[in-house]
Tab-separated table of C-alpha atoms in Angstrom:
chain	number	residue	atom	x	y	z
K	1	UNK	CA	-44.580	59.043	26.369
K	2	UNK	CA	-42.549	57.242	28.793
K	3	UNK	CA	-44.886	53.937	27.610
K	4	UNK	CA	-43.979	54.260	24.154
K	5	UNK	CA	-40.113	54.361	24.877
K	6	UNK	CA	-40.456	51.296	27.097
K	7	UNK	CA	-42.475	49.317	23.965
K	8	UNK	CA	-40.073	50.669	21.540
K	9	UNK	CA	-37.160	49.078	24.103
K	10	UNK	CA	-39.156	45.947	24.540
K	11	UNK	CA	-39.683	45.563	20.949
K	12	UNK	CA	-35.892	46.007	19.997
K	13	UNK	CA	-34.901	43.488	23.123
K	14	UNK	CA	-37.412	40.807	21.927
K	15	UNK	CA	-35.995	41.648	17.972
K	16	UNK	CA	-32.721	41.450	19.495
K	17	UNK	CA	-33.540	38.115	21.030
K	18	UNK	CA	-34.891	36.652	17.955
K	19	UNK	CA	-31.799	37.757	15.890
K	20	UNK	CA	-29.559	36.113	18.451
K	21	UNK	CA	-32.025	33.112	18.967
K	22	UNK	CA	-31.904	32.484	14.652
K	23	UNK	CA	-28.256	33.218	14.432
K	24	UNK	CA	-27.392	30.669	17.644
K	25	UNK	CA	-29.733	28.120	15.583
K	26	UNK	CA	-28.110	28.974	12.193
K	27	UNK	CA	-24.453	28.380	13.402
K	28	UNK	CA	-25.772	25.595	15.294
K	29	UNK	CA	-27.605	23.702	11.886
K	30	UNK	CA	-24.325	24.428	10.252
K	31	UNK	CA	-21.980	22.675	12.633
K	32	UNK	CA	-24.308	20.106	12.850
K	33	UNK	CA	-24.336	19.923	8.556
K	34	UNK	CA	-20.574	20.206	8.501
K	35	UNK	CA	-20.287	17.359	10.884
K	36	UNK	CA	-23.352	14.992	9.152
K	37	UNK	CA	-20.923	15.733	6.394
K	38	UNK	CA	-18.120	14.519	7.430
K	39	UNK	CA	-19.453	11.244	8.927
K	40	UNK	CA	-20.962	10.370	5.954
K	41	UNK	CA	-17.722	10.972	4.524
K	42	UNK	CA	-15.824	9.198	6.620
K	43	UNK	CA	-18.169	5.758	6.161
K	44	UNK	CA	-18.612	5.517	2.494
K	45	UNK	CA	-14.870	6.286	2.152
K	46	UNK	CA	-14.549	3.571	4.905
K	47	UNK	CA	-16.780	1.162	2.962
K	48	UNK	CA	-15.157	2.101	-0.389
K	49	UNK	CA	-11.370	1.123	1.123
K	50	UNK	CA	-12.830	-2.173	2.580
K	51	UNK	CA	-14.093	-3.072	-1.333
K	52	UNK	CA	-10.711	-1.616	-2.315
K	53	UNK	CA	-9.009	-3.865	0.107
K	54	UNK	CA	-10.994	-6.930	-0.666
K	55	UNK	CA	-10.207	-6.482	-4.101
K	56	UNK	CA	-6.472	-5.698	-3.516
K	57	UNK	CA	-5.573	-9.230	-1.767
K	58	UNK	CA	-7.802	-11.165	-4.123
K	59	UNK	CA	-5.681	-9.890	-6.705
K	60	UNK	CA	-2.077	-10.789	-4.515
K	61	UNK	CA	-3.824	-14.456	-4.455
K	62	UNK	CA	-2.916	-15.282	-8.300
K	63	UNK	CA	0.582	-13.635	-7.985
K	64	UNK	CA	3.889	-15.261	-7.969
K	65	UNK	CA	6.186	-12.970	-8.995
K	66	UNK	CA	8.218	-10.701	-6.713
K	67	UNK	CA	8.364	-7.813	-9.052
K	68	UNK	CA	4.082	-8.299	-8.693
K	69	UNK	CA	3.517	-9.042	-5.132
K	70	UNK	CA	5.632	-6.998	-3.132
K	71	UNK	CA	3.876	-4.055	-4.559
K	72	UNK	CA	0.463	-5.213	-4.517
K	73	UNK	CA	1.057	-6.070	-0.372
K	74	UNK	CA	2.580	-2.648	-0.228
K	75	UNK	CA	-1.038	-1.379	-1.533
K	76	UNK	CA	-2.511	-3.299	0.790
K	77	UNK	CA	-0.525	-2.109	3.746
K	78	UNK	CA	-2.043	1.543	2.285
K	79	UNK	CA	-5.018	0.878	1.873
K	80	UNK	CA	-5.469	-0.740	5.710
K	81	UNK	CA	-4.085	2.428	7.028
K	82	UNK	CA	-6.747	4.666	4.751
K	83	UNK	CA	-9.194	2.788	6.153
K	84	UNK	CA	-7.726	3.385	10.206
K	85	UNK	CA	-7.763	7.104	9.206
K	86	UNK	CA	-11.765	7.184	8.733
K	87	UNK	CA	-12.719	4.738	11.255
K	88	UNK	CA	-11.157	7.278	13.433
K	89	UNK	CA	-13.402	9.722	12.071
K	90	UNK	CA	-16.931	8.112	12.512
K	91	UNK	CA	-19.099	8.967	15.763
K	92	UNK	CA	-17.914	5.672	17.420
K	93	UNK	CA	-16.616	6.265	20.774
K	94	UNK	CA	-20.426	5.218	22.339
K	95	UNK	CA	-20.006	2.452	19.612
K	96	UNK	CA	-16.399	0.598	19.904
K	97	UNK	CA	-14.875	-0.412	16.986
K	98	UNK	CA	-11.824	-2.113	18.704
K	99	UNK	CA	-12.463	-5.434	16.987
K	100	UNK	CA	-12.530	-3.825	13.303
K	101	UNK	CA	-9.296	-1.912	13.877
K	102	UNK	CA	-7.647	-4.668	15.512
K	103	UNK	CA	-8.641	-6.490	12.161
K	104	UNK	CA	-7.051	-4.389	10.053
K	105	UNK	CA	-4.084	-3.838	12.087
K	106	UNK	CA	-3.635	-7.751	11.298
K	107	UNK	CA	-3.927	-6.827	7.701
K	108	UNK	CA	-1.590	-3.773	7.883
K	109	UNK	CA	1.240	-6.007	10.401
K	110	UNK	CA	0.960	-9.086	7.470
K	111	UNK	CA	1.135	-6.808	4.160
K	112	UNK	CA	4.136	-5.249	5.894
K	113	UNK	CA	6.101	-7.812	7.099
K	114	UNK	CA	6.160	-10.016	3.891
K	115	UNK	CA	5.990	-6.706	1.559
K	116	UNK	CA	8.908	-5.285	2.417
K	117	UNK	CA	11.002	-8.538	2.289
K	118	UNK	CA	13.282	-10.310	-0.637
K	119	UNK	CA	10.380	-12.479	-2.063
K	120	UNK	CA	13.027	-14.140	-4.630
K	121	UNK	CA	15.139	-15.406	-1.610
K	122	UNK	CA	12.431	-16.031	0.789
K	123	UNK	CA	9.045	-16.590	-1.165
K	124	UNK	CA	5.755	-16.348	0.516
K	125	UNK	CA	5.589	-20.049	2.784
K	126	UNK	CA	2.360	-22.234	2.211
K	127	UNK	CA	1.357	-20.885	6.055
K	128	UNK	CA	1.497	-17.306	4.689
K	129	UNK	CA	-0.399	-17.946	1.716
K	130	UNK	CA	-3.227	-19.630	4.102
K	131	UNK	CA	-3.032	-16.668	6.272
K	132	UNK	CA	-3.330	-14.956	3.287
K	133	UNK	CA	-6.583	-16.443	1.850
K	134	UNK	CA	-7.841	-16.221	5.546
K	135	UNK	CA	-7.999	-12.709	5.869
K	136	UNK	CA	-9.166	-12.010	2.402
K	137	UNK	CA	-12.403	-14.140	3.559
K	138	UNK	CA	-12.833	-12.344	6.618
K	139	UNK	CA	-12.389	-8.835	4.015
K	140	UNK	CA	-14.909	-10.307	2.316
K	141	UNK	CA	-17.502	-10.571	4.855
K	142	UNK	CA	-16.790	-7.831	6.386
K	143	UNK	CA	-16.685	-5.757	3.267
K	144	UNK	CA	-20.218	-7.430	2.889
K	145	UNK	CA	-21.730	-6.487	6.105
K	146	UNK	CA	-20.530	-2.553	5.593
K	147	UNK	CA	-22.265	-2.435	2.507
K	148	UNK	CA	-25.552	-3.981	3.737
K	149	UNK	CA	-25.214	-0.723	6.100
K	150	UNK	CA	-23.938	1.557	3.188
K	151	UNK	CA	-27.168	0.214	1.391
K	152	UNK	CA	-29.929	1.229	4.531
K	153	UNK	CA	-27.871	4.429	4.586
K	154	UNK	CA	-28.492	5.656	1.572
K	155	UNK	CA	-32.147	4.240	0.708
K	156	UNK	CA	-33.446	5.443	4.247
K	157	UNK	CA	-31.746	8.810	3.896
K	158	UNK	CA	-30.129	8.259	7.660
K	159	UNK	CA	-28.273	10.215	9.110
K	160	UNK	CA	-25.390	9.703	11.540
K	161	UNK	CA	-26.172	12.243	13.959
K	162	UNK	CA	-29.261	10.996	14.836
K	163	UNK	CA	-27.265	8.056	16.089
K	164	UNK	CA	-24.994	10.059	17.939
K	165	UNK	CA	-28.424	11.452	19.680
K	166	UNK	CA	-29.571	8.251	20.066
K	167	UNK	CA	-26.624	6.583	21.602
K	168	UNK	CA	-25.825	10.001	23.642
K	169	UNK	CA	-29.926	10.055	24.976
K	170	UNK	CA	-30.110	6.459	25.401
K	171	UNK	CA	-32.863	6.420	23.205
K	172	UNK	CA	-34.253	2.754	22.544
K	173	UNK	CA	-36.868	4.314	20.646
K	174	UNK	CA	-34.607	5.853	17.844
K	175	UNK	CA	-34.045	4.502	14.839
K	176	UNK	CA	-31.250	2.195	15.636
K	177	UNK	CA	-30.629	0.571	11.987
K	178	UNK	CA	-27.168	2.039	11.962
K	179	UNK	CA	-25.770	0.985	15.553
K	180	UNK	CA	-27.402	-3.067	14.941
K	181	UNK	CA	-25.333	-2.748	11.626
K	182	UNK	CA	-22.074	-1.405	12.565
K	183	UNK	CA	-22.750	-3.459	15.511
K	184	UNK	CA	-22.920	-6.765	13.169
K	185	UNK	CA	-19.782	-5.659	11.257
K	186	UNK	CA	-18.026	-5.600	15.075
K	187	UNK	CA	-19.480	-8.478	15.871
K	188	UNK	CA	-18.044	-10.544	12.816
K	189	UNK	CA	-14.355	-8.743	13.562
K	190	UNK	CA	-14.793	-9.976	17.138
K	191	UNK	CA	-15.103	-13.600	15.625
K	192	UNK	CA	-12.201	-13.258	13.534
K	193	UNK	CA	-9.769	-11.840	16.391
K	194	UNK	CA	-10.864	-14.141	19.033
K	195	UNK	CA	-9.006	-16.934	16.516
K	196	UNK	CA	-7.309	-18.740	18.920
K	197	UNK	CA	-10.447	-19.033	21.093
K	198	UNK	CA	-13.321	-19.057	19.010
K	199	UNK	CA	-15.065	-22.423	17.300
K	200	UNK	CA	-15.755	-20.394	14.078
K	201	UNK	CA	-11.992	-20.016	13.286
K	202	UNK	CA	-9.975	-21.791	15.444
K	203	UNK	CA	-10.313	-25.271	13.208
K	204	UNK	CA	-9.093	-23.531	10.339
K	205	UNK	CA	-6.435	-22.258	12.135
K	206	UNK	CA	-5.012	-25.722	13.578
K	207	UNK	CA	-5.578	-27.123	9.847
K	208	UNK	CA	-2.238	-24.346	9.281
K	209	UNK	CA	-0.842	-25.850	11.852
K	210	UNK	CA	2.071	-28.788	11.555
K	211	UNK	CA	1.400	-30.838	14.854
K	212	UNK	CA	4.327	-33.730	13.470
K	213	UNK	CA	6.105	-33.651	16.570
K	214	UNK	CA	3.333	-34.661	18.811
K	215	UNK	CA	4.154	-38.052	20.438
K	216	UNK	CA	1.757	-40.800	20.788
K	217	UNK	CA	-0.721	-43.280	19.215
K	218	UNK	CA	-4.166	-42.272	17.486
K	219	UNK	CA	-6.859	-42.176	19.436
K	220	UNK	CA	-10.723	-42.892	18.596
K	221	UNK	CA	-13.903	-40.806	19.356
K	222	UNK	CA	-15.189	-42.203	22.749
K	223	UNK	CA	-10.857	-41.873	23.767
K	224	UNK	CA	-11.336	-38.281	22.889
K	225	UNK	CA	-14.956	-37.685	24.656
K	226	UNK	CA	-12.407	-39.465	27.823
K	227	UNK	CA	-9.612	-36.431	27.447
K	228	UNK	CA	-12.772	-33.828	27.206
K	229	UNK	CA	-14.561	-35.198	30.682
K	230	UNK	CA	-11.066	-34.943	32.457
K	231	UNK	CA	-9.783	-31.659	30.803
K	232	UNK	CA	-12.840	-29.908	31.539
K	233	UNK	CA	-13.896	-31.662	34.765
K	234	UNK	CA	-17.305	-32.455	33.439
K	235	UNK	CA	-20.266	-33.695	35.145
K	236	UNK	CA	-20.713	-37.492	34.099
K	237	UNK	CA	-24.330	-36.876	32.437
K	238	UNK	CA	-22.618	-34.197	29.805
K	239	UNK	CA	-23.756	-34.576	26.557
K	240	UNK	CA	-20.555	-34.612	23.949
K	241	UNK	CA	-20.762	-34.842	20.157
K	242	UNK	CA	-17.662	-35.543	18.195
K	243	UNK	CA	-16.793	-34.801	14.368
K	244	UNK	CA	-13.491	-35.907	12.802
K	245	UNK	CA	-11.904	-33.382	10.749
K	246	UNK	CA	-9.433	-32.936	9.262
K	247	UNK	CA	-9.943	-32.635	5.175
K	248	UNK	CA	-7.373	-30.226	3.430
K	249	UNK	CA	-5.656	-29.476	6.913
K	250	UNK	CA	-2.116	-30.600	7.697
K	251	UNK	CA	-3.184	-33.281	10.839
K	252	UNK	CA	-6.189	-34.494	11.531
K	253	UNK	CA	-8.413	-33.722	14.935
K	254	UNK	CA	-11.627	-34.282	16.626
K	255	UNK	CA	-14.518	-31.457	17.345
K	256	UNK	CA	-16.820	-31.280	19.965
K	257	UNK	CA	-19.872	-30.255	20.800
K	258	UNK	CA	-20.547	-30.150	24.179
K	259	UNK	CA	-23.758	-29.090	26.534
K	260	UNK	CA	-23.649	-29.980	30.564
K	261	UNK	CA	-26.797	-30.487	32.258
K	262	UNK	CA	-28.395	-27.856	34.022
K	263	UNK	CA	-25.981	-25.327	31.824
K	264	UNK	CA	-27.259	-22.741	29.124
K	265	UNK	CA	-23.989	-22.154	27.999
K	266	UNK	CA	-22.118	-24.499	25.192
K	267	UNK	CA	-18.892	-25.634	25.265
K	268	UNK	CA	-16.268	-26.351	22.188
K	269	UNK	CA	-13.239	-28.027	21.884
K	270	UNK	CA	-10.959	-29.579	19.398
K	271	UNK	CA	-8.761	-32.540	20.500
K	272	UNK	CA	-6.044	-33.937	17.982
K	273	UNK	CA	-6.332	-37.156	16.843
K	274	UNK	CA	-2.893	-38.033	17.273
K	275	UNK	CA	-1.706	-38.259	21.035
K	276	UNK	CA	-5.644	-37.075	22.026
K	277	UNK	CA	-4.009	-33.514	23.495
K	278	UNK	CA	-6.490	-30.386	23.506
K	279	UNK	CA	-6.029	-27.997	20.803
K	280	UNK	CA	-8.395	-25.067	22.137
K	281	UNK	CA	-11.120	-25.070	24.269
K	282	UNK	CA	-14.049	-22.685	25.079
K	283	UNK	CA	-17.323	-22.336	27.036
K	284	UNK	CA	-19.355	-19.454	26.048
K	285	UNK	CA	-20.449	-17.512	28.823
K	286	UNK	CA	-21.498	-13.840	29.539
K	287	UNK	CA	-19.317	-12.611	32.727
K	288	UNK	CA	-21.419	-9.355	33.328
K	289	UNK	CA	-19.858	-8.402	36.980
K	290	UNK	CA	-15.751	-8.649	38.094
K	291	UNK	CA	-15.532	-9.990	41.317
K	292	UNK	CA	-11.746	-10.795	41.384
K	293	UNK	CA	-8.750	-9.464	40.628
K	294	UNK	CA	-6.804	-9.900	37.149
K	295	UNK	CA	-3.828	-11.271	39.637
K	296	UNK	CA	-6.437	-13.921	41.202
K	297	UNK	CA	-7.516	-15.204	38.116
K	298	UNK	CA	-3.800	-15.252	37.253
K	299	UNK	CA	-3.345	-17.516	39.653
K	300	UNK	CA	-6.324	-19.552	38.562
K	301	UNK	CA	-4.539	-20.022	35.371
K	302	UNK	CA	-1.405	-21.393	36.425
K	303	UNK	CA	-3.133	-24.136	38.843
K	304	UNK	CA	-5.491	-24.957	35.808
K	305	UNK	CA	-1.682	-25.262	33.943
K	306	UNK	CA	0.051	-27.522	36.786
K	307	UNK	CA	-3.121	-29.770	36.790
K	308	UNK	CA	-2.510	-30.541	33.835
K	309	UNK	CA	0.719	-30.726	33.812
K	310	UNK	CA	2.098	-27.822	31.798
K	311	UNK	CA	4.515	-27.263	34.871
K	312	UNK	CA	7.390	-26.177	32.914
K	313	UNK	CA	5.105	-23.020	31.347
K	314	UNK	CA	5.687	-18.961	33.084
K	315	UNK	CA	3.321	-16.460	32.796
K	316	UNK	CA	4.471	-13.678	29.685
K	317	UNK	CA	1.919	-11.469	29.391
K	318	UNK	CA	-1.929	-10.725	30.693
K	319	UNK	CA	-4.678	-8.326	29.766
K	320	UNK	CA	-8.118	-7.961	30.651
K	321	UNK	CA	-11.245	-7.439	28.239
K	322	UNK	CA	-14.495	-6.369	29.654
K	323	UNK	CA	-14.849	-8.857	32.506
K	324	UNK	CA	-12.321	-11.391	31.148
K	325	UNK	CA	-8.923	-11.897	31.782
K	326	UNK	CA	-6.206	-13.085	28.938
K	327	UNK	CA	-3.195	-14.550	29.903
K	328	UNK	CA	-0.659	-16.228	27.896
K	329	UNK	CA	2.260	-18.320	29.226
K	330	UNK	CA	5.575	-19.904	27.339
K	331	UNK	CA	7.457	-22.590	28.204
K	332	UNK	CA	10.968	-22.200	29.897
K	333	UNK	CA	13.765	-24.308	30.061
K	334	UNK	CA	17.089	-23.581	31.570
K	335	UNK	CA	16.202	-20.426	32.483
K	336	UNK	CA	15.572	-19.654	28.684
K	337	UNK	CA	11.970	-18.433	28.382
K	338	UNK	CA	10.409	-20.149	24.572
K	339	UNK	CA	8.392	-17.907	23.209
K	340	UNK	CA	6.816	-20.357	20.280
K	341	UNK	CA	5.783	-22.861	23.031
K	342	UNK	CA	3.028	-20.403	24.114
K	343	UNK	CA	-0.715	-21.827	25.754
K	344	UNK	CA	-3.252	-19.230	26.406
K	345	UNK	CA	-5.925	-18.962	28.536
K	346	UNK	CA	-9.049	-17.050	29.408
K	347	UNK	CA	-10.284	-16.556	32.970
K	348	UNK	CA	-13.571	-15.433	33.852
K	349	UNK	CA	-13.422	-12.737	36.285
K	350	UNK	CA	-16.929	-12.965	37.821
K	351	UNK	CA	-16.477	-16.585	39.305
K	352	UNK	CA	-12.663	-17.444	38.449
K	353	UNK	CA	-13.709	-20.258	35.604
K	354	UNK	CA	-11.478	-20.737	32.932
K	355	UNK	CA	-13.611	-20.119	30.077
K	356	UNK	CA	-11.035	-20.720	26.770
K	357	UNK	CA	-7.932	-22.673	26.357
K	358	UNK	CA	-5.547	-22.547	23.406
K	359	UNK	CA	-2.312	-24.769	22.666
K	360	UNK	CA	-2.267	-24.737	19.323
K	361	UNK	CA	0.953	-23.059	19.218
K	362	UNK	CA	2.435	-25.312	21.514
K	363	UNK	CA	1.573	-27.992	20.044
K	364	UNK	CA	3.006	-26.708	16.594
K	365	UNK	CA	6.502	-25.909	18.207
K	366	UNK	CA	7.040	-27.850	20.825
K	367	UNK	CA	10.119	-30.021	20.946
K	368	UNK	CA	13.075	-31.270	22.566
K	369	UNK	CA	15.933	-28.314	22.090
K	370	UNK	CA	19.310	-27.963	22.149
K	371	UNK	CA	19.986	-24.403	23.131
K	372	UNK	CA	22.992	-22.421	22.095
K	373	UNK	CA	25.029	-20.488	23.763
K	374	UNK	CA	24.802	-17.068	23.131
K	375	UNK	CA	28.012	-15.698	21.322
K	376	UNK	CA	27.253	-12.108	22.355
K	377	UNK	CA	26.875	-11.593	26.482
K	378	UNK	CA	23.981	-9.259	27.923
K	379	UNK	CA	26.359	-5.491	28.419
K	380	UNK	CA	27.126	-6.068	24.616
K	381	UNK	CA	23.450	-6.974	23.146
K	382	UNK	CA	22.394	-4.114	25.694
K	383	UNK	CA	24.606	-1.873	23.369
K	384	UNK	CA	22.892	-2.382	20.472
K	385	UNK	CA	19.541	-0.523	22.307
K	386	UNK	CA	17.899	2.944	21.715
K	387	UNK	CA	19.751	4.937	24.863
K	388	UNK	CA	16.234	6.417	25.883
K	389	UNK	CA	14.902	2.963	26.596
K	390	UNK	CA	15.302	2.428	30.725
K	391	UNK	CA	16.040	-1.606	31.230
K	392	UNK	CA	14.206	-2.847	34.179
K	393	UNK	CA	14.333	-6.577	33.043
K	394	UNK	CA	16.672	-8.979	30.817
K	395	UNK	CA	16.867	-12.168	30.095
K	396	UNK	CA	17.457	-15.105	27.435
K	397	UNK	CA	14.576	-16.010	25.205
K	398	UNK	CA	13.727	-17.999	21.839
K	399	UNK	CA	11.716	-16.346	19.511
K	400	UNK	CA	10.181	-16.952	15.909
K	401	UNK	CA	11.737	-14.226	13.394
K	402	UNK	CA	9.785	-13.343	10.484
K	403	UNK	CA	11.379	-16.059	8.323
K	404	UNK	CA	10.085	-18.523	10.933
K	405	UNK	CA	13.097	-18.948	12.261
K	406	UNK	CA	13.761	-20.011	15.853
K	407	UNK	CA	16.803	-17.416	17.060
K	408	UNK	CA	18.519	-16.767	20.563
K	409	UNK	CA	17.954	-13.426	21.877
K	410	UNK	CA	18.202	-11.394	24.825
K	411	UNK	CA	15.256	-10.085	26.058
K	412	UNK	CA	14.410	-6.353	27.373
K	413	UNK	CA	11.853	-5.215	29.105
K	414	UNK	CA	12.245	-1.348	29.408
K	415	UNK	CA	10.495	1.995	29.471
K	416	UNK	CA	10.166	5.625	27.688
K	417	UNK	CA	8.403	7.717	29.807
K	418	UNK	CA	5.178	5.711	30.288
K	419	UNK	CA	5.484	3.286	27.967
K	420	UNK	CA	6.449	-0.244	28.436
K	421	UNK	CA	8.384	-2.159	25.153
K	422	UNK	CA	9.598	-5.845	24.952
K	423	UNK	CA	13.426	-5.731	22.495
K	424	UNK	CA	14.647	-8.406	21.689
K	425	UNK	CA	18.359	-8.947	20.796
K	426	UNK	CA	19.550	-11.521	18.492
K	427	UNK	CA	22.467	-12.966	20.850
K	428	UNK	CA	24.578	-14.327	18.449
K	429	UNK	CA	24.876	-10.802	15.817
K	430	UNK	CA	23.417	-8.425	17.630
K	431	UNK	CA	20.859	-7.414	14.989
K	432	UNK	CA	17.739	-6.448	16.589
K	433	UNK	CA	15.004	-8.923	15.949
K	434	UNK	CA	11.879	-7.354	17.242
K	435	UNK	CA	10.621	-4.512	19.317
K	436	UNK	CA	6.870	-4.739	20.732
K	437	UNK	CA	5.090	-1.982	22.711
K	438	UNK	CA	3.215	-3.016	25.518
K	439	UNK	CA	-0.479	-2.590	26.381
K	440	UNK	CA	-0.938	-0.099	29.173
K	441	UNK	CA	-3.300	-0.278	31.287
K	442	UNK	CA	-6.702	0.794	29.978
K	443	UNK	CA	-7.580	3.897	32.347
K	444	UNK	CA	-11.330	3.889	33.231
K	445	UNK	CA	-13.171	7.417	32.783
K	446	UNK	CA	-15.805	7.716	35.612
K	447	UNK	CA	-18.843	10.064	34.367
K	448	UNK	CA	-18.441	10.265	30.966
């Protein structure tokens, strides 16, 4: 008797175990379903607002009419910020997607700015246009490349939590089709954002750029291999080829192709032909270990600066990506820091190298100045700001507003809570030109 009861228990535990076991796996399947849902969601929609998108600013292209445009940008602006929404949404914190946002941020910031504006006073410039037809190529491609992975998607039947899996596992031997995809859409972002370092984009950018007020006579190819051996401190045995471009851009420069003995890595640079000063510069080169502080290869930037006789430039801003530094530096005269006379430069921080160089900016704006006096002083322009911004810092600056106009302003640097922002004042009306938040720190997440 006793026997039986302890079967008939046995029986209902191991029943009751199954029950629990099915309905564990049952919620579990459904999560998982409801989330396999919504990142397929999440990616067509994605891939459907990048077509949208590409469409959208081919259309603002043929458009001259203010009562057509500002709309159409407007659209645009929308559509970028759709498109935010459901990157946000897809499984891609083992997969960054920095570059692609940072991409449409450009397109969101653009659409905006010249949107919102009185297009019959202050029509779209022949640089804005450019710009314009710039990022509607890079839509284009990268509209391209997301529906190459739209396409394996949907004729493999794969599904996005198998890469989360994967990626979570470390599993080289999952299907990886997805990851290599998204990874190739990144990839082409990356090229795009990295304009003012990278060979792909960078000539196209100088060809917007007005270098008139460069001083100097034209120089020749083997003049220009000269400034490349003593800019970049090359051995003597380098190899350097040279193209002259310059077709369809607004001054004409020299590229070059250059590979050091003993070296992997390739190194471009673009000289103007006018005056023979470097445009950009940049070796490419994995840095897969920091060994030095972002304030050592700070420092390694301003001596690479003084040798070469930028001695009037100050150091604005820095950030660090991966295992490279980023810092940018203006020029400053009179104790008036000019922000449109900016050089960057990129510091390796595994060996201290500089590993990119960009003046292109400089070179467009600089010029001898006359600057104003400021008709407001710094407690009145300090009037004019939010009272929950602390001022550490103040100081006189020239900026670009968004007519491309060079203005006087007093400069902020203050803080809400944790964040850092950069106002700027316009010192003669007190209208207030520009407000940027800074990057913070990126905090680094051990174990995760």
């Amino acid at each position: 008797m006793l026997r039986t009861i302890l079967i008939c228990i046995l029986s209902i535990g191991i029943i009751g175990v199954g029950y629990w076991g099915y309905q564990e796996h049952k919620e579990k399947t459904a999560v998982l379903l409801q989330a396999e849902n919504n990142y397929q969601r999440a990616f067509h929609d994605l891939t459907y607002d990048m077509s949208l998108l590409n469409d959208k600013m081919g259309s603002t292209l043929a458009m001259s009419s203010r009562d057509q445009l500002s709309p159409a940008l407007t659209e645009v602006w929308r559509v970028t910020s759709e498109a935010h929404s459901n990157v946000g949404q897809l499984p891609l914190t083992l997969v960054p997607f920095n570059k692609t946002e940072e991409f449409l941020s450009n397109v969101s910031d653009f659409s905006y700015r010249v949107g919102v504006r009185d297009l019959d006073k202050n029509p779209l410039t022949d640089e804005e246009y450019g710009r314009l037809e710039e990022l509607y190529k890079q839509s284009t491609d990268i509209q391209q490349d997301l529906r190459k992975v739209q396409n394996l998607v949907l004729e493999d039947n794969l599904r996005w939590m198998d890469v989360e899996m994967a990626l979570a596992t470390n599993d080289a031997q999952a299907d990886n089709t997805i990851i290599d995809g998204l990874k190739t859409v990144e990839k082409r972002a990356g090229e795009y954002s990295e304009t003012d370092f990278g060979p792909t984009n960078a000539s196209s950018e100088e060809g917007n750029k007005n270098f008139s007020k460069l001083k100097g006579k034209e120089i020749d190819e083997n003049e220009a291999r000269k400034v490349a051996r003593s800019f970049l401190e090359l051995d003597k045995n380098a190899k350097i080829d040279v193209t002259k471009n310059g077709n369809g851009a607004n001054y004409k420069f020299y590229s070059l192709r250059i590979q050091e003995p003993g070296k992997e890595q390739e190194t471009n640079m673009d000289i103007t032909k006018k005056g023979g000063y470097p445009i950009w510069a940049i070796r490419h080169v994995d840095v897969d270990k920091q060994n030095i502080s972002l304030n050592k290869a700070m420092n390694k930037a301003m001596k690479f600066l003084k040798d070469q006789r930028f001695e009037s430039l100050v150091a604005s801003d820095s950030a660090q990506y991966d295992n490279v530094g980023v810092f940018t530096f203006v020029e400053e005269r009179q104790g008036v820091r000019i922000y449109p006379d900016a050089v960057k430069i990129k510091v390796s921080l595994g060996d201290g190298s500089i590993v990119g160089f960009s003046a292109a900016d400089f070179l467009a704006a600089h010029h001898d100045r006359e600057i104003p006096k400021p008709a407001l002083n710094a407690d009145e322009a300090k009037k004019k700001i939010n009272e929950n911004v602390l001022i550490q810092e103040e100081r006189l600056a020239i900026i670009q507003n968004d007519l491309g106009e060079e203005v006087l302003c007093y400069e902020f640097l203050g803080t809400i809570n944790k964040d850092t922002y950069r106002i700027f004042i316009n010192a003669e009306n007190g209208n207030e030109e520009d407000v940027k938040k800074m990057d913070n720190t990126e905090p680094i997440y051990n174990g995760v």
